[in-house]
Short mmCIF file of C-alpha atoms and ligand atoms in Angstrom, two decimals:
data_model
loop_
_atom_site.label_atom_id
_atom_site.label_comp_id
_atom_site.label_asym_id
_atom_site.label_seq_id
_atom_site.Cartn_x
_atom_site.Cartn_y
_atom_site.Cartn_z
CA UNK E 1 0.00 0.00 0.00
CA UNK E 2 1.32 3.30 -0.95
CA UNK E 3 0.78 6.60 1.27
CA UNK E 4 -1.07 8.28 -1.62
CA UNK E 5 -3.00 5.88 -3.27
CA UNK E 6 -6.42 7.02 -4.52
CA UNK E 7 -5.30 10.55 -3.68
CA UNK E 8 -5.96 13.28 -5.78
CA UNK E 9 -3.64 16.08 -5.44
CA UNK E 10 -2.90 19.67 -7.04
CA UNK E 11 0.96 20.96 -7.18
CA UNK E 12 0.80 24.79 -7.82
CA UNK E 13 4.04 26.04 -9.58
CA UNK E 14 4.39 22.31 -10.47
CA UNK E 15 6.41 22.80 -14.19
CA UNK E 16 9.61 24.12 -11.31
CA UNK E 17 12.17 22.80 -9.34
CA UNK E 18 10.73 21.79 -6.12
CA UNK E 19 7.28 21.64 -7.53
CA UNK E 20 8.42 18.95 -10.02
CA UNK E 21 10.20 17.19 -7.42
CA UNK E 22 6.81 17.03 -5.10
CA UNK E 23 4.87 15.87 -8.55
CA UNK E 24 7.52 13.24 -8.83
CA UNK E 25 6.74 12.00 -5.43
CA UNK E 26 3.44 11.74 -5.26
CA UNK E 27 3.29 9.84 -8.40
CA UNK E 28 5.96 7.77 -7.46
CA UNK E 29 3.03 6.75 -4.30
CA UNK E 30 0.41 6.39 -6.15
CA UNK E 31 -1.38 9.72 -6.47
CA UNK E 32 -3.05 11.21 -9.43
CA UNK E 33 -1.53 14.95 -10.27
CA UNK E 34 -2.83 17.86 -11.44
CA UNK E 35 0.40 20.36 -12.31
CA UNK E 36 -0.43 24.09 -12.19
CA UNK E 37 1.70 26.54 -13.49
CA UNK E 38 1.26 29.71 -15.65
CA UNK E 39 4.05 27.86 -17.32
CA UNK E 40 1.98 26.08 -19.69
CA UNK E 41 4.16 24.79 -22.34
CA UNK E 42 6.00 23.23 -19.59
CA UNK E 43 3.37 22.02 -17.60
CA UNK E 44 2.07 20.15 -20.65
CA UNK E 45 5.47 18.74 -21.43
CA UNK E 46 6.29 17.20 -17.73
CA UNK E 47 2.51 15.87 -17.72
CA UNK E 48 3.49 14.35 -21.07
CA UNK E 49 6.30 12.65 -19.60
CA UNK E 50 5.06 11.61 -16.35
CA UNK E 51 2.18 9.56 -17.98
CA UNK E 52 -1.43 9.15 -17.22
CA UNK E 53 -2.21 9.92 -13.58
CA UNK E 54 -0.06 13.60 -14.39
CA UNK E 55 -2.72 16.56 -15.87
CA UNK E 56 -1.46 19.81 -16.79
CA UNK E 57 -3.61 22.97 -16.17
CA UNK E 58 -1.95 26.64 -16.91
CA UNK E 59 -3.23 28.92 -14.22
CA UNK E 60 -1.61 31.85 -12.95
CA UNK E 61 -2.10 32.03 -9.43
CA UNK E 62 -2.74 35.44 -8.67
CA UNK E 63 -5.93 35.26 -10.80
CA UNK E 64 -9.01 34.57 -8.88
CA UNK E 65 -10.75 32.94 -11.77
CA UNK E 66 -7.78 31.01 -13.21
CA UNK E 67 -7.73 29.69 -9.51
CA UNK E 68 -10.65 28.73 -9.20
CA UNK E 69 -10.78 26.99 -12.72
CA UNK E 70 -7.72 24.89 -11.73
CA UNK E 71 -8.91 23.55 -8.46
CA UNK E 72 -12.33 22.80 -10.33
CA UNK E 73 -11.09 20.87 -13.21
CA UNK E 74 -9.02 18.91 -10.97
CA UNK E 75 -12.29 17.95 -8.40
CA UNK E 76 -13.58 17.17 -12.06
CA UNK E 77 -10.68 15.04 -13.76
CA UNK E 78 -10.14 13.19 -10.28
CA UNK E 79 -13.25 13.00 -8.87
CA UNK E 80 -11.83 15.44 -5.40
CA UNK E 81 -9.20 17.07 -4.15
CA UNK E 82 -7.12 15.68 -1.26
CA UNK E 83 -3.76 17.36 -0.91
CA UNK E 84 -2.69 20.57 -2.19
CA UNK E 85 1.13 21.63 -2.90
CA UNK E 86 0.92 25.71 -2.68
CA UNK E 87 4.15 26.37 -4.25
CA UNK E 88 4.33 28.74 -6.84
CA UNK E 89 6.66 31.82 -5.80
CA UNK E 90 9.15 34.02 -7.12
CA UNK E 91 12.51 35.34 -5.49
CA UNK E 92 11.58 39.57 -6.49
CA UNK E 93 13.79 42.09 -6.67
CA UNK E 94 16.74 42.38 -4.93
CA UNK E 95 16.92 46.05 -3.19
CA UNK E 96 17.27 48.30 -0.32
CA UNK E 97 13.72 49.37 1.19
CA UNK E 98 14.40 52.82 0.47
CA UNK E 99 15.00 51.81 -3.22
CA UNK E 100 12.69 49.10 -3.64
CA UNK E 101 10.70 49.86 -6.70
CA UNK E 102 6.58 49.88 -5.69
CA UNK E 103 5.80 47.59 -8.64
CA UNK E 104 8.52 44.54 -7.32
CA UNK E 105 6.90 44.78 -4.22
CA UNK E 106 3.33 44.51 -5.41
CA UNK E 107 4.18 41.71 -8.32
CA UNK E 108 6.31 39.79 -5.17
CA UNK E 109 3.35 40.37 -2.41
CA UNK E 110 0.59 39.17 -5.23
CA UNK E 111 2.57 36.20 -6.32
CA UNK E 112 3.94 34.91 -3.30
CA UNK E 113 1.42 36.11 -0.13
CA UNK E 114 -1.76 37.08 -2.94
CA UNK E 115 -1.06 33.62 -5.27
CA UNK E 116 -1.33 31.57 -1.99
CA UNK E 117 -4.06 33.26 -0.43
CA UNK E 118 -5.72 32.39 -3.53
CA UNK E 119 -4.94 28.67 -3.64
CA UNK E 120 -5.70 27.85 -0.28
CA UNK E 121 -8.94 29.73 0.05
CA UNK E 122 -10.15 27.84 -3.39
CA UNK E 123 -8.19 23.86 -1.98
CA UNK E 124 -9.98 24.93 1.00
CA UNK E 125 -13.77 25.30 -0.11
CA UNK E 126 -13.62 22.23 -2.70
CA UNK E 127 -12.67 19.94 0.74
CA UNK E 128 -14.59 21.64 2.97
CA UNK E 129 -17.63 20.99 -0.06
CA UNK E 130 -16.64 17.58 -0.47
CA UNK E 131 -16.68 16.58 3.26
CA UNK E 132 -13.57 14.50 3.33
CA UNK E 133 -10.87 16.39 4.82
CA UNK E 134 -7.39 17.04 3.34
CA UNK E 135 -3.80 18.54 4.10
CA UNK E 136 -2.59 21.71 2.42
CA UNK E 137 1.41 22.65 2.89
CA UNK E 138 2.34 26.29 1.70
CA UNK E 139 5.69 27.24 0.52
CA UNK E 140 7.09 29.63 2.93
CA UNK E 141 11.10 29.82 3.76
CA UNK E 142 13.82 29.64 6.05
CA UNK E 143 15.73 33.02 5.16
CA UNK E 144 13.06 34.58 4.50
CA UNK E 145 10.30 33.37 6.83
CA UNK E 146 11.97 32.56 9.87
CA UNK E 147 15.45 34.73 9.15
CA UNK E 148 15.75 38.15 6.93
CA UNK E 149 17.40 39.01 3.76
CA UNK E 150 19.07 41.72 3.45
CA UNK E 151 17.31 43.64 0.37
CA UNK E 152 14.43 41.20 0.11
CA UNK E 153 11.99 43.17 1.51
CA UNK E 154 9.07 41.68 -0.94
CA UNK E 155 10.18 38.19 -0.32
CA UNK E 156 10.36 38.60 3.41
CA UNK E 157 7.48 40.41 3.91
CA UNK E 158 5.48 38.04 1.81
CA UNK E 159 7.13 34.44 3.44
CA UNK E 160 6.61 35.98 6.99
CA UNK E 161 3.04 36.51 5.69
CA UNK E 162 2.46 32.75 4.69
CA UNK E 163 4.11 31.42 7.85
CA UNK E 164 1.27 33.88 9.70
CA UNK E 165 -1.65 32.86 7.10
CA UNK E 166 -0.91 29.04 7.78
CA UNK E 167 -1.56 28.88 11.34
CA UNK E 168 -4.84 31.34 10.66
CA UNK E 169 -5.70 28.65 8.09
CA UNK E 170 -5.12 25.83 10.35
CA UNK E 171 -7.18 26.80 13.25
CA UNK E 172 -9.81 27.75 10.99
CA UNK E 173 -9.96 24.86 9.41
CA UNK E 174 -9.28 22.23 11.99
CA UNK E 175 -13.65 21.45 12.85
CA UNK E 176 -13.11 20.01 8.81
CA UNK E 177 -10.98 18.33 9.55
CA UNK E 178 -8.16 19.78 7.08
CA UNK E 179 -4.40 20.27 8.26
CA UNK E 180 -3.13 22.99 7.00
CA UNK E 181 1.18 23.42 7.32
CA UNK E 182 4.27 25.18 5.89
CA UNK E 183 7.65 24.02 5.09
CA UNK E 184 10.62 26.55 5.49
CA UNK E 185 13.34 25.73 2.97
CA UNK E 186 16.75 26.86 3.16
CA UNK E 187 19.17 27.29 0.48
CA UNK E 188 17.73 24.91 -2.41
CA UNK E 189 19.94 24.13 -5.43
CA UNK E 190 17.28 25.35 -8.27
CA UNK E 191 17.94 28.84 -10.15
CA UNK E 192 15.61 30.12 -8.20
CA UNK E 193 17.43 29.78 -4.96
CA UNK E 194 20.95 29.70 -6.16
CA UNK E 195 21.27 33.41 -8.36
CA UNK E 196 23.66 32.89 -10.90
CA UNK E 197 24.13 34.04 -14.45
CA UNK E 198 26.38 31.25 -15.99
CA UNK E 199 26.85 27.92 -15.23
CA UNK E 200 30.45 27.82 -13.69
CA UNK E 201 29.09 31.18 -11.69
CA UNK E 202 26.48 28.48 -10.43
CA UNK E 203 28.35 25.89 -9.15
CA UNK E 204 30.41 27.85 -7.18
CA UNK E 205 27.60 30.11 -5.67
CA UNK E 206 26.33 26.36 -4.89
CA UNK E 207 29.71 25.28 -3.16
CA UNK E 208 29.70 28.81 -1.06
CA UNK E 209 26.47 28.06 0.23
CA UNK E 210 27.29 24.51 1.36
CA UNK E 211 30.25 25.56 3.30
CA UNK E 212 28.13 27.84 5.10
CA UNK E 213 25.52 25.32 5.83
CA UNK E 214 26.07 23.38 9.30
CA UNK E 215 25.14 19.91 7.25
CA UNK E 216 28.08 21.07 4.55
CA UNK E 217 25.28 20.37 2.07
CA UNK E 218 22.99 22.12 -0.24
CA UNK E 219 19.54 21.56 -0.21
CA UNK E 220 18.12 19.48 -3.08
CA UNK E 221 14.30 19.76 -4.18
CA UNK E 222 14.30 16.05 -3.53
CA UNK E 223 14.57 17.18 0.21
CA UNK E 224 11.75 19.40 0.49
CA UNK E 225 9.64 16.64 -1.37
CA UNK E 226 10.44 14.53 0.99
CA UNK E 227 8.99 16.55 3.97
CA UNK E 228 5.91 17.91 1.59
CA UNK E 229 5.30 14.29 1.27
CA UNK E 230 5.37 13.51 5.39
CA UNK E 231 3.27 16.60 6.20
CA UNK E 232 0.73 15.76 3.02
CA UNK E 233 0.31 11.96 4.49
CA UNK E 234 -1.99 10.25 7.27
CA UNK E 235 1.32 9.90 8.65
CA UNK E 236 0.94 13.63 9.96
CA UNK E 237 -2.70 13.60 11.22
CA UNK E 238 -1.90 14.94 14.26
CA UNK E 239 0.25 17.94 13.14
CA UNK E 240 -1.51 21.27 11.79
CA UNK E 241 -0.12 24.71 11.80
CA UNK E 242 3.20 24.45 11.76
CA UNK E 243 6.39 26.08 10.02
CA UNK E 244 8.79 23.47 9.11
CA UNK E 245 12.30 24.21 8.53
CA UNK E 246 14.41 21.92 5.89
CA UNK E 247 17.59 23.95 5.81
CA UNK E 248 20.29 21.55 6.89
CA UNK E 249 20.79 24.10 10.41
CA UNK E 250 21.28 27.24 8.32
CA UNK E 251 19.53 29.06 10.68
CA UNK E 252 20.97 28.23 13.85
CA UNK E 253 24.08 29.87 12.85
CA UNK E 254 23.54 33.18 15.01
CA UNK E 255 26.67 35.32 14.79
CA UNK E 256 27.82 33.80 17.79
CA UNK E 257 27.51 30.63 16.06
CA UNK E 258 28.87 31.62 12.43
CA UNK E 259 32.30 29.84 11.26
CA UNK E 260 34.04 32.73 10.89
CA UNK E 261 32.42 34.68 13.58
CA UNK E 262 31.68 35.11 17.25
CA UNK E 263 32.99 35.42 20.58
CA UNK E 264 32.66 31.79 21.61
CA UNK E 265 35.23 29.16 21.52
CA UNK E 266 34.54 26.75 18.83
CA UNK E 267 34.35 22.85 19.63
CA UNK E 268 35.94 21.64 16.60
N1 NAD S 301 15.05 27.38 -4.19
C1 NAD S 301 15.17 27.80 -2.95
O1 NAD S 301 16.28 27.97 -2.39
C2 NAD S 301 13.94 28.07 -2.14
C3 NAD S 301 14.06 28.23 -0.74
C4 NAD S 301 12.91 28.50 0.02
C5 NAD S 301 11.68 28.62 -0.61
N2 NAD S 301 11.59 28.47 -1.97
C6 NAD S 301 10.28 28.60 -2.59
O2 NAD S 301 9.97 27.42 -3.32
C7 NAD S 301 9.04 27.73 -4.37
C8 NAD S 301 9.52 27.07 -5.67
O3 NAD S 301 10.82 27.54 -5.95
P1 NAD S 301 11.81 26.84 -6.99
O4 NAD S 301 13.19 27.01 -6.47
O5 NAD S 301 11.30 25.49 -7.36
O6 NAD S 301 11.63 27.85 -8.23
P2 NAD S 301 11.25 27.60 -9.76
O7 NAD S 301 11.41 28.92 -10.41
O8 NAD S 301 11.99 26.42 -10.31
O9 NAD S 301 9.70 27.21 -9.69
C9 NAD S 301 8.69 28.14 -9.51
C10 NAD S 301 7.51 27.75 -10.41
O10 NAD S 301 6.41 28.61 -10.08
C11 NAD S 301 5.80 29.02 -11.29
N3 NAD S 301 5.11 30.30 -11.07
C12 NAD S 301 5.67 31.50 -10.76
N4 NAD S 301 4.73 32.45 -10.67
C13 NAD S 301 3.54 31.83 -10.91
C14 NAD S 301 2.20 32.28 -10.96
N5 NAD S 301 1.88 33.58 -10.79
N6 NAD S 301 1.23 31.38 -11.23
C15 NAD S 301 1.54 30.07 -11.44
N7 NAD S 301 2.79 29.59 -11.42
C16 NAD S 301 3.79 30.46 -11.15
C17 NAD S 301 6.94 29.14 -12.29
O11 NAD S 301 6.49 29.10 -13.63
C18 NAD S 301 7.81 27.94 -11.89
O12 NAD S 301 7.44 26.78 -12.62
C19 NAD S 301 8.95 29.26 -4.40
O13 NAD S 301 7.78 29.67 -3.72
C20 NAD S 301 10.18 29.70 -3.61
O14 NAD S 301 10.00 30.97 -3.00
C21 NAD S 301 12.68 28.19 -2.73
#
C-alpha cells in the first residue's frame, strides 16, 4: 500500500524545481496529479512525460478565476481534491527598502502572499464541499520566513506573511478536519534559490552556500519533497499549523555561532 494511493492532489508552480520534485513523489506513491503553473508549455510537457495519472492545467495564481478553474477541473478530472502543494513563488527584486521599486513589491506580495491566499482559500472550499478532509502545505522559507534578507523586503514580507496565514488557516480549518502546514526551505539548489548568471558562476555560488551550511550540504528539491510528502500523508494527522524548517541548520548559525564569527570558543 502506498501513502497516496487514490489521492488526488494539485501541485501549484508544479512545471519548477521543487514543484516537479513534489509531482515526482506523489506519483511515485500512487497519487493522481494535477500540475499548475502559468508555465503552460512546460506544464504540458512534464505531464506528457510523467504519464497518465499527471494533468497539466496553466493557471496563474494570482488570478481569482484562473484559480478557481484549476482547483475545479481537478475535483472534475479526479473526482476530489485531497492534498494541495501551494508552491508557486518568485525570489523579487533584490533592493534596499528605500530603493525598492513599488511595482517589485506589489508583483512579489501578489505572487507569493496574494497567489497563496488564492490557492488555499479555493483547496480549501472544494474539501470543505466535499466533506472529506485534506492537508494543504504552503511554501514559505527559512531566510526569508523565519530569518531576513538583506534587500528582500518583498520576499520577506510576503514568506513571513504565509508562515502567519498558515496557522490562521489551520485553526480555521481544523472542525473540517483539514491540516493545513508550511515548510521553510533553506538554500535549495534550483535557479531560483541559487542566483547565478552562468553555469560555472552556479556551481560555485552552490559550493559557497554549502560551506556555510552546518550539514556542509545544499539543499536538493528532492529534500523538500520529501517533507511535503510527510506533512501531506496520514502519517501527519496529528500535526496542523506548523512552520517546518528543511535547511540543513542554516539558521541556527547566530553570529555567535557563524564559522568565521563570534565570541565563543569553537568545539571543533
Ligand atoms: N530554491 C530555494 O532555495 C527556495 C528556498 C525557500 C523557498 N523556496 C520557494 O519554493 C518555491 C519554488 O521555488 P523553486 O526554487 O522550485 O523555483 P522555480 O522557479 O523552479 O519554480 C517556480 C515555479 O512557479 C511558477 N510560477 C511562478 N509564478 C507563478 C504564478 N503567478 N502562477 C503560477 N505559477 C507560477 C513558475 O512558472 C515555476 O514553474 C517558491 O515559492 C520559492 O520561493 C525556494
Amino acid at each position: 500500500m502506498k501513502r497516496f494511493d487514490q489521492k488526488k492532489i494539485l501541485v501549484t508552480g508544479g512545471a519548477g524545481a521543487i514543484g516537479g520534485a513534489a509531482v515526482r513523489r506523489f506519483l511515485d506513491e500512487g497519487a493522481r496529479v494535477a500540475i499548475v503553473d502559468r508555465n503552460g508549455a512546460a506544464a504540458q510537457q512534464l505531464a506528457r512525460s510523467l504519464g497518465e495519472n499527471a494533468i497539466a492545467i496553466e493557471a496563474d495564481v494570482t488570478d481569482e478565476a484562473d484559480v478557481r478553474r484549476a482547483v475545479e477541473a481537478t475535483v472534475e478530472t479526479f473526482g476530489g481534491l485531497d492534498v494541495a502543494f501551494n508552491n508557486a513563488g518568485i525570489s523579487g527584486v533584490v533592493a534596499p527598502v528605500h530603493d525598492l521599486p513599488v511595482e517589485d513589491w506589489d508583483t512579489t506580495i501578489r505572487i507569493n502572499l496574494r497567489g497563496i491566499f488564492l490557492v488555499l482559500q479555493a483547496s480549501l472550499r472544494a474539501m470543505i464541499k466535499a466533506g472529506t478532509g485534506g492537508s494543504i502545505v504552503n511554501m514559505g522559507s527559512s531566510m526569508a520566513g523565519w530569518d531576513v534578507l538583506s534587500g528582500g523586503a518583498g520576499y520577506v514580507a510576503s514568506k513571513h506573511g504565509v508562515v502567519g496565514l498558515t496557522r490562521v488557516a489551520a485553526l480555521d480549518a481544523a472542525p473540517y478536519g483539514i491540516r493545513v502546514n508550511a515548510i521553510c526551505p533553506g538554500v535549495i539548489e534550483t535557479t531560483l534559490g541559487v542566483p547565478a548568471s552562468g553555469d560555472g558562476e552556479f556551481k560555485s555560488s552552490v559550493q559557497h552556500f554549502a560551506d556555510r551550511i552546518p550539514l556542509r550540504r545544499i539543499g536538493q528539491p528532492d529534500d523538500v519533497a520529501a517533507a511535503v510528502a510527510f506533512l501531506a500523508s496520514d502519517e501527519a494527522r496529528h500535526v496542523t499549523g506548523v512552520d517546518w524548517l528543511i535547511d540543513g541548520g542554516q539558521t541556527l548559525q547566530s553570529w555567535a555561532n557563524a564559522p568565521d564569527g563570534g565570541a565563543f570558543p569553537k568545539f571543533r
